[in-house]
Amino acid sequence: MNITNPTQQLQKIEAELRRLGVLAGPIEAPAIIASAFGAAQMPFEQWLAKVFLPRAYEASVANAWPSRSQVGIAAIRNLDGRDEYATLVTLLCEFDSMVDSCQPDSPGR
């Protein structure tokens, strides 16, 4: 897989969230959460729309990616058995790979 434009990947994720009815209207500022993936405050799919997507767009604009992403793994765990989310899970796993590829090569890689 060769993802050369992170913003395009985020746009695919956004489009899929909209298709699924998880996201409507404009993307707002990231919600403030107190737990990993917002588990104590909202369903995972809402976390994707209210926290992940706004933060990921901010990172894309600033070209300031985290050292690692595991949103795809979290999607697999949280959306298991929900076939309608299969495309979204794939897009999020691709996002994880994209973030990893944004990191400079380090010894042992």
Short mmCIF file of N, CA, C and O in Angstrom, two decimals:
data_model
loop_
_atom_site.label_atom_id
_atom_site.label_comp_id
_atom_site.label_asym_id
_atom_site.label_seq_id
_atom_site.Cartn_x
_atom_site.Cartn_y
_atom_site.Cartn_z
N MET A 1 0.85 -1.18 0.00
CA MET A 1 0.00 0.00 0.00
C MET A 1 0.89 1.24 0.00
O MET A 1 1.85 1.32 0.74
N ASN A 2 0.53 2.19 -0.82
CA ASN A 2 1.30 3.42 -0.90
C ASN A 2 0.36 4.60 -0.75
O ASN A 2 -0.33 4.97 -1.70
N ILE A 3 0.29 5.15 0.43
CA ILE A 3 -0.54 6.33 0.68
C ILE A 3 0.37 7.52 0.66
O ILE A 3 1.27 7.64 1.48
N THR A 4 0.15 8.39 -0.31
CA THR A 4 1.04 9.54 -0.44
C THR A 4 0.41 10.82 0.06
O THR A 4 1.12 11.79 0.26
N ASN A 5 -0.88 10.85 0.26
CA ASN A 5 -1.53 12.07 0.70
C ASN A 5 -2.41 11.76 1.92
O ASN A 5 -3.52 11.25 1.77
N PRO A 6 -1.92 12.06 3.13
CA PRO A 6 -2.69 11.76 4.34
C PRO A 6 -4.07 12.43 4.35
O PRO A 6 -5.02 11.83 4.84
N THR A 7 -4.16 13.62 3.81
CA THR A 7 -5.46 14.31 3.81
C THR A 7 -6.48 13.54 2.99
O THR A 7 -7.65 13.44 3.37
N GLN A 8 -6.04 12.96 1.87
CA GLN A 8 -6.97 12.16 1.07
C GLN A 8 -7.46 10.94 1.85
O GLN A 8 -8.63 10.57 1.75
N GLN A 9 -6.59 10.32 2.63
CA GLN A 9 -7.01 9.18 3.44
C GLN A 9 -8.02 9.62 4.48
O GLN A 9 -9.03 8.94 4.70
N LEU A 10 -7.79 10.75 5.11
CA LEU A 10 -8.75 11.26 6.10
C LEU A 10 -10.08 11.60 5.45
O LEU A 10 -11.14 11.38 6.03
N GLN A 11 -10.04 12.11 4.22
CA GLN A 11 -11.28 12.41 3.51
C GLN A 11 -12.07 11.14 3.21
O GLN A 11 -13.30 11.13 3.28
N LYS A 12 -11.37 10.05 2.94
CA LYS A 12 -12.04 8.76 2.73
C LYS A 12 -12.70 8.28 4.03
O LYS A 12 -13.82 7.79 4.02
N ILE A 13 -11.99 8.44 5.14
CA ILE A 13 -12.54 8.06 6.44
C ILE A 13 -13.76 8.93 6.76
O ILE A 13 -14.80 8.42 7.18
N GLU A 14 -13.64 10.22 6.52
CA GLU A 14 -14.77 11.13 6.75
C GLU A 14 -15.97 10.73 5.90
O GLU A 14 -17.10 10.66 6.41
N ALA A 15 -15.74 10.45 4.63
CA ALA A 15 -16.84 10.07 3.74
C ALA A 15 -17.52 8.79 4.22
O ALA A 15 -18.76 8.68 4.17
N GLU A 16 -16.73 7.84 4.70
CA GLU A 16 -17.31 6.59 5.19
C GLU A 16 -18.10 6.83 6.47
O GLU A 16 -19.19 6.26 6.65
N LEU A 17 -17.61 7.67 7.37
CA LEU A 17 -18.37 8.01 8.57
C LEU A 17 -19.69 8.68 8.21
O LEU A 17 -20.73 8.41 8.84
N ARG A 18 -19.68 9.51 7.19
CA ARG A 18 -20.92 10.16 6.74
C ARG A 18 -21.87 9.14 6.12
O ARG A 18 -23.07 9.15 6.38
N ARG A 19 -21.32 8.24 5.30
CA ARG A 19 -22.15 7.21 4.66
C ARG A 19 -22.84 6.34 5.71
O ARG A 19 -24.01 5.96 5.56
N LEU A 20 -22.13 6.06 6.79
CA LEU A 20 -22.67 5.24 7.87
C LEU A 20 -23.64 6.00 8.77
O LEU A 20 -24.28 5.42 9.64
N GLY A 21 -23.73 7.32 8.60
CA GLY A 21 -24.62 8.13 9.42
C GLY A 21 -24.05 8.50 10.77
O GLY A 21 -24.77 8.99 11.64
N VAL A 22 -22.75 8.29 10.95
CA VAL A 22 -22.09 8.61 12.21
C VAL A 22 -21.76 10.09 12.28
O VAL A 22 -21.76 10.68 13.36
N LEU A 23 -21.49 10.69 11.14
CA LEU A 23 -21.08 12.09 11.07
C LEU A 23 -22.03 12.85 10.15
O LEU A 23 -22.30 12.41 9.03
N ALA A 24 -22.54 13.96 10.65
CA ALA A 24 -23.39 14.85 9.86
C ALA A 24 -22.96 16.28 10.15
O ALA A 24 -22.53 16.58 11.26
N GLY A 25 -23.04 17.12 9.16
CA GLY A 25 -22.66 18.51 9.36
C GLY A 25 -21.16 18.70 9.35
O GLY A 25 -20.40 17.78 9.04
N PRO A 26 -20.72 19.89 9.73
CA PRO A 26 -19.29 20.18 9.69
C PRO A 26 -18.52 19.46 10.79
O PRO A 26 -19.08 19.09 11.82
N ILE A 27 -17.25 19.28 10.55
CA ILE A 27 -16.37 18.71 11.57
C ILE A 27 -16.06 19.83 12.56
O ILE A 27 -15.62 20.90 12.17
N GLU A 28 -16.32 19.56 13.81
CA GLU A 28 -16.12 20.57 14.85
C GLU A 28 -14.79 20.37 15.54
O GLU A 28 -14.07 19.41 15.28
N ALA A 29 -14.45 21.26 16.45
CA ALA A 29 -13.24 21.12 17.25
C ALA A 29 -13.31 19.80 18.02
O ALA A 29 -14.40 19.34 18.37
N PRO A 30 -12.17 19.18 18.27
CA PRO A 30 -12.18 17.89 18.96
C PRO A 30 -12.84 17.98 20.34
O PRO A 30 -12.62 18.93 21.08
N ALA A 31 -13.67 16.99 20.63
CA ALA A 31 -14.27 16.90 21.95
C ALA A 31 -13.17 16.56 22.97
O ALA A 31 -12.19 15.91 22.64
N ILE A 32 -13.36 17.00 24.18
CA ILE A 32 -12.43 16.69 25.26
C ILE A 32 -12.89 15.40 25.91
O ILE A 32 -14.06 15.27 26.29
N ILE A 33 -11.96 14.46 26.04
CA ILE A 33 -12.31 13.17 26.61
C ILE A 33 -11.38 12.87 27.79
O ILE A 33 -10.29 13.42 27.89
N ALA A 34 -11.85 11.98 28.65
CA ALA A 34 -11.07 11.65 29.84
C ALA A 34 -10.60 10.20 29.85
O ALA A 34 -9.97 9.78 30.81
N SER A 35 -10.92 9.45 28.79
CA SER A 35 -10.52 8.04 28.77
C SER A 35 -10.05 7.67 27.36
O SER A 35 -10.38 8.35 26.39
N ALA A 36 -9.30 6.60 27.27
CA ALA A 36 -8.81 6.14 25.98
C ALA A 36 -9.98 5.88 25.03
O ALA A 36 -10.96 5.23 25.40
N PHE A 37 -9.89 6.44 23.86
CA PHE A 37 -10.91 6.29 22.82
C PHE A 37 -12.29 6.73 23.30
O PHE A 37 -13.30 6.32 22.75
N GLY A 38 -12.33 7.54 24.34
CA GLY A 38 -13.59 8.08 24.84
C GLY A 38 -14.54 7.04 25.40
O GLY A 38 -15.73 7.29 25.53
N ALA A 39 -14.02 5.87 25.73
CA ALA A 39 -14.86 4.73 26.12
C ALA A 39 -15.83 5.04 27.25
O ALA A 39 -16.94 4.51 27.27
N ALA A 40 -15.44 5.88 28.18
CA ALA A 40 -16.31 6.18 29.31
C ALA A 40 -17.35 7.25 28.97
O ALA A 40 -18.27 7.48 29.75
N GLN A 41 -17.20 7.89 27.79
CA GLN A 41 -18.06 9.02 27.48
C GLN A 41 -18.95 8.85 26.26
O GLN A 41 -19.99 9.50 26.16
N MET A 42 -18.53 8.01 25.30
CA MET A 42 -19.29 7.90 24.07
C MET A 42 -18.95 6.60 23.35
O MET A 42 -17.89 6.02 23.59
N PRO A 43 -19.84 6.15 22.47
CA PRO A 43 -19.52 4.96 21.66
C PRO A 43 -18.30 5.24 20.78
O PRO A 43 -18.03 6.38 20.40
N PHE A 44 -17.58 4.18 20.44
CA PHE A 44 -16.36 4.30 19.65
C PHE A 44 -16.59 5.05 18.35
O PHE A 44 -15.79 5.92 17.99
N GLU A 45 -17.67 4.77 17.64
CA GLU A 45 -17.90 5.43 16.36
C GLU A 45 -18.11 6.94 16.54
O GLU A 45 -17.70 7.73 15.69
N GLN A 46 -18.71 7.35 17.65
CA GLN A 46 -18.83 8.80 17.92
C GLN A 46 -17.46 9.38 18.23
O GLN A 46 -17.17 10.51 17.83
N TRP A 47 -16.63 8.64 18.94
CA TRP A 47 -15.26 9.10 19.22
C TRP A 47 -14.52 9.35 17.91
O TRP A 47 -13.80 10.33 17.78
N LEU A 48 -14.71 8.46 16.93
CA LEU A 48 -14.06 8.65 15.63
C LEU A 48 -14.46 10.00 15.02
O LEU A 48 -13.61 10.72 14.50
N ALA A 49 -15.74 10.32 15.08
CA ALA A 49 -16.24 11.55 14.46
C ALA A 49 -15.94 12.79 15.28
O ALA A 49 -15.64 13.85 14.72
N LYS A 50 -15.95 12.69 16.60
CA LYS A 50 -15.84 13.87 17.46
C LYS A 50 -14.43 14.13 18.00
O LYS A 50 -14.14 15.23 18.44
N VAL A 51 -13.57 13.11 17.97
CA VAL A 51 -12.23 13.28 18.52
C VAL A 51 -11.17 12.92 17.48
O VAL A 51 -10.33 13.74 17.13
N PHE A 52 -11.21 11.69 17.01
CA PHE A 52 -10.18 11.23 16.09
C PHE A 52 -10.10 12.08 14.83
O PHE A 52 -9.02 12.58 14.48
N LEU A 53 -11.21 12.22 14.12
CA LEU A 53 -11.17 12.92 12.83
C LEU A 53 -10.72 14.37 12.96
O LEU A 53 -9.82 14.79 12.22
N PRO A 54 -11.26 15.15 13.90
CA PRO A 54 -10.76 16.53 14.02
C PRO A 54 -9.27 16.59 14.36
O PRO A 54 -8.53 17.40 13.79
N ARG A 55 -8.83 15.71 15.26
CA ARG A 55 -7.41 15.71 15.63
C ARG A 55 -6.53 15.26 14.46
O ARG A 55 -5.43 15.79 14.27
N ALA A 56 -6.99 14.28 13.72
CA ALA A 56 -6.22 13.79 12.58
C ALA A 56 -6.10 14.86 11.50
O ALA A 56 -5.04 15.03 10.90
N TYR A 57 -7.17 15.59 11.27
CA TYR A 57 -7.09 16.71 10.30
C TYR A 57 -6.11 17.77 10.80
O TYR A 57 -5.35 18.32 10.00
N GLU A 58 -6.13 18.06 12.08
CA GLU A 58 -5.16 19.03 12.64
C GLU A 58 -3.74 18.54 12.42
O GLU A 58 -2.86 19.32 12.04
N ALA A 59 -3.49 17.27 12.65
CA ALA A 59 -2.16 16.70 12.45
C ALA A 59 -1.76 16.77 10.98
O ALA A 59 -0.60 17.05 10.65
N SER A 60 -2.71 16.53 10.11
CA SER A 60 -2.43 16.59 8.67
C SER A 60 -2.03 17.99 8.24
O SER A 60 -1.04 18.17 7.53
N VAL A 61 -2.77 18.98 8.70
CA VAL A 61 -2.46 20.37 8.35
C VAL A 61 -1.09 20.77 8.87
O VAL A 61 -0.30 21.42 8.18
N ALA A 62 -0.77 20.36 10.09
CA ALA A 62 0.50 20.73 10.72
C ALA A 62 1.64 19.78 10.34
O ALA A 62 2.79 20.04 10.70
N ASN A 63 1.31 18.70 9.64
CA ASN A 63 2.28 17.65 9.34
C ASN A 63 3.00 17.21 10.63
O ASN A 63 4.21 17.09 10.67
N ALA A 64 2.20 17.01 11.67
CA ALA A 64 2.71 16.65 13.00
C ALA A 64 2.02 15.37 13.45
O ALA A 64 1.09 15.39 14.24
N TRP A 65 2.50 14.26 12.92
CA TRP A 65 1.88 12.97 13.21
C TRP A 65 2.39 12.40 14.53
O TRP A 65 3.52 12.63 14.90
N PRO A 66 1.54 11.63 15.21
CA PRO A 66 2.01 10.95 16.41
C PRO A 66 3.05 9.89 16.03
O PRO A 66 3.16 9.52 14.86
N SER A 67 3.78 9.40 17.00
CA SER A 67 4.79 8.40 16.70
C SER A 67 4.17 7.07 16.33
O SER A 67 4.82 6.23 15.70
N ARG A 68 2.92 6.87 16.69
CA ARG A 68 2.25 5.60 16.42
C ARG A 68 0.74 5.79 16.45
O ARG A 68 0.23 6.62 17.20
N SER A 69 0.05 5.02 15.64
CA SER A 69 -1.41 5.03 15.66
C SER A 69 -1.92 3.61 15.81
O SER A 69 -1.40 2.68 15.19
N GLN A 70 -2.96 3.44 16.61
CA GLN A 70 -3.59 2.14 16.78
C GLN A 70 -5.10 2.24 16.64
O GLN A 70 -5.84 1.42 17.17
N VAL A 71 -5.55 3.23 15.88
CA VAL A 71 -6.99 3.41 15.70
C VAL A 71 -7.59 2.24 14.93
O VAL A 71 -8.73 1.85 15.18
N GLY A 72 -6.84 1.67 14.02
CA GLY A 72 -7.34 0.50 13.28
C GLY A 72 -7.55 -0.69 14.19
O GLY A 72 -8.57 -1.39 14.10
N ILE A 73 -6.60 -0.91 15.08
CA ILE A 73 -6.72 -2.01 16.04
C ILE A 73 -7.93 -1.77 16.95
O ILE A 73 -8.70 -2.69 17.23
N ALA A 74 -8.10 -0.54 17.40
CA ALA A 74 -9.25 -0.21 18.25
C ALA A 74 -10.55 -0.42 17.47
O ALA A 74 -11.54 -0.89 18.04
N ALA A 75 -10.54 -0.09 16.19
CA ALA A 75 -11.74 -0.28 15.37
C ALA A 75 -12.07 -1.77 15.24
O ALA A 75 -13.24 -2.16 15.34
N ILE A 76 -11.05 -2.59 15.04
CA ILE A 76 -11.28 -4.03 14.96
C ILE A 76 -11.93 -4.52 16.24
O ILE A 76 -12.91 -5.28 16.22
N ARG A 77 -11.42 -4.09 17.38
CA ARG A 77 -11.95 -4.53 18.68
C ARG A 77 -13.37 -4.02 18.93
O ARG A 77 -14.22 -4.74 19.43
N ASN A 78 -13.59 -2.75 18.61
CA ASN A 78 -14.87 -2.13 18.95
C ASN A 78 -15.98 -2.40 17.94
O ASN A 78 -17.16 -2.29 18.28
N LEU A 79 -15.62 -2.69 16.71
CA LEU A 79 -16.63 -2.85 15.67
C LEU A 79 -16.74 -4.28 15.17
O LEU A 79 -17.39 -4.54 14.16
N ASP A 80 -16.12 -5.20 15.88
CA ASP A 80 -16.14 -6.62 15.50
C ASP A 80 -17.57 -7.12 15.37
O ASP A 80 -18.41 -6.86 16.23
N GLY A 81 -17.83 -7.82 14.29
CA GLY A 81 -19.15 -8.39 14.07
C GLY A 81 -20.15 -7.43 13.45
O GLY A 81 -21.29 -7.81 13.19
N ARG A 82 -19.75 -6.21 13.21
CA ARG A 82 -20.64 -5.21 12.60
C ARG A 82 -20.19 -5.01 11.16
O ARG A 82 -19.40 -4.14 10.85
N ASP A 83 -20.70 -5.86 10.28
CA ASP A 83 -20.24 -5.92 8.90
C ASP A 83 -20.34 -4.59 8.15
O ASP A 83 -19.53 -4.31 7.28
N GLU A 84 -21.30 -3.76 8.52
CA GLU A 84 -21.45 -2.47 7.83
C GLU A 84 -20.25 -1.55 8.05
O GLU A 84 -20.06 -0.58 7.32
N TYR A 85 -19.42 -1.87 9.04
CA TYR A 85 -18.25 -1.05 9.34
C TYR A 85 -16.96 -1.60 8.73
O TYR A 85 -15.88 -1.06 8.98
N ALA A 86 -17.05 -2.63 7.92
CA ALA A 86 -15.84 -3.28 7.37
C ALA A 86 -14.98 -2.31 6.57
O ALA A 86 -13.75 -2.29 6.73
N THR A 87 -15.58 -1.50 5.74
CA THR A 87 -14.80 -0.54 4.94
C THR A 87 -14.12 0.48 5.85
O THR A 87 -12.95 0.81 5.65
N LEU A 88 -14.82 0.96 6.85
CA LEU A 88 -14.24 1.92 7.79
C LEU A 88 -13.05 1.31 8.52
O LEU A 88 -12.01 1.95 8.66
N VAL A 89 -13.19 0.08 8.97
CA VAL A 89 -12.10 -0.59 9.67
C VAL A 89 -10.87 -0.68 8.76
O VAL A 89 -9.75 -0.39 9.18
N THR A 90 -11.08 -1.03 7.51
CA THR A 90 -9.97 -1.11 6.56
C THR A 90 -9.30 0.25 6.39
O THR A 90 -8.07 0.36 6.42
N LEU A 91 -10.10 1.30 6.24
CA LEU A 91 -9.54 2.65 6.08
C LEU A 91 -8.74 3.06 7.31
O LEU A 91 -7.67 3.69 7.19
N LEU A 92 -9.21 2.70 8.49
CA LEU A 92 -8.50 3.06 9.72
C LEU A 92 -7.21 2.26 9.87
O LEU A 92 -6.19 2.80 10.33
N CYS A 93 -7.22 1.01 9.47
CA CYS A 93 -5.98 0.21 9.49
C CYS A 93 -4.97 0.80 8.52
O CYS A 93 -3.77 0.86 8.81
N GLU A 94 -5.44 1.25 7.37
CA GLU A 94 -4.55 1.92 6.42
C GLU A 94 -3.99 3.21 7.02
O GLU A 94 -2.83 3.56 6.78
N PHE A 95 -4.81 3.91 7.79
CA PHE A 95 -4.34 5.12 8.46
C PHE A 95 -3.19 4.79 9.41
O PHE A 95 -2.19 5.49 9.45
N ASP A 96 -3.33 3.70 10.17
CA ASP A 96 -2.24 3.28 11.06
C ASP A 96 -0.95 3.09 10.28
O ASP A 96 0.11 3.57 10.69
N SER A 97 -1.03 2.42 9.14
CA SER A 97 0.15 2.21 8.31
C SER A 97 0.70 3.52 7.78
O SER A 97 1.92 3.71 7.71
N MET A 98 -0.17 4.44 7.44
CA MET A 98 0.25 5.74 6.95
C MET A 98 1.03 6.49 8.02
O MET A 98 2.09 7.05 7.74
N VAL A 99 0.53 6.50 9.24
CA VAL A 99 1.22 7.20 10.32
C VAL A 99 2.60 6.59 10.53
O VAL A 99 3.58 7.30 10.68
N ASP A 100 2.66 5.27 10.52
CA ASP A 100 3.95 4.61 10.69
C ASP A 100 4.92 5.00 9.58
O ASP A 100 6.10 5.24 9.83
N SER A 101 4.42 5.13 8.36
CA SER A 101 5.29 5.48 7.25
C SER A 101 5.72 6.95 7.27
O SER A 101 6.67 7.33 6.61
N CYS A 102 5.04 7.76 8.08
CA CYS A 102 5.40 9.18 8.22
C CYS A 102 6.59 9.38 9.16
O CYS A 102 7.13 10.47 9.26
N GLN A 103 6.97 8.32 9.87
CA GLN A 103 8.05 8.42 10.85
C GLN A 103 9.40 8.20 10.18
O GLN A 103 9.51 7.39 9.26
N PRO A 104 10.41 8.91 10.60
CA PRO A 104 11.74 8.67 10.05
C PRO A 104 12.18 7.25 10.39
O PRO A 104 11.80 6.69 11.40
N ASP A 105 12.96 6.69 9.50
CA ASP A 105 13.49 5.34 9.76
C ASP A 105 14.31 5.34 11.03
O ASP A 105 15.05 6.27 11.31
N SER A 106 14.14 4.31 11.80
CA SER A 106 14.90 4.19 13.03
C SER A 106 15.63 2.86 13.01
O SER A 106 15.28 1.96 12.27
N PRO A 107 16.66 2.71 13.81
CA PRO A 107 17.40 1.45 13.85
C PRO A 107 16.46 0.29 14.16
O PRO A 107 15.55 0.41 14.96
N GLY A 108 16.69 -0.81 13.47
CA GLY A 108 15.87 -1.99 13.71
C GLY A 108 14.61 -2.06 12.90
O GLY A 108 13.82 -2.98 13.02
N ARG A 109 14.38 -1.08 12.05
CA ARG A 109 13.17 -1.10 11.22
C ARG A 109 13.48 -1.60 9.86
O ARG A 109 14.48 -1.52 9.33
#
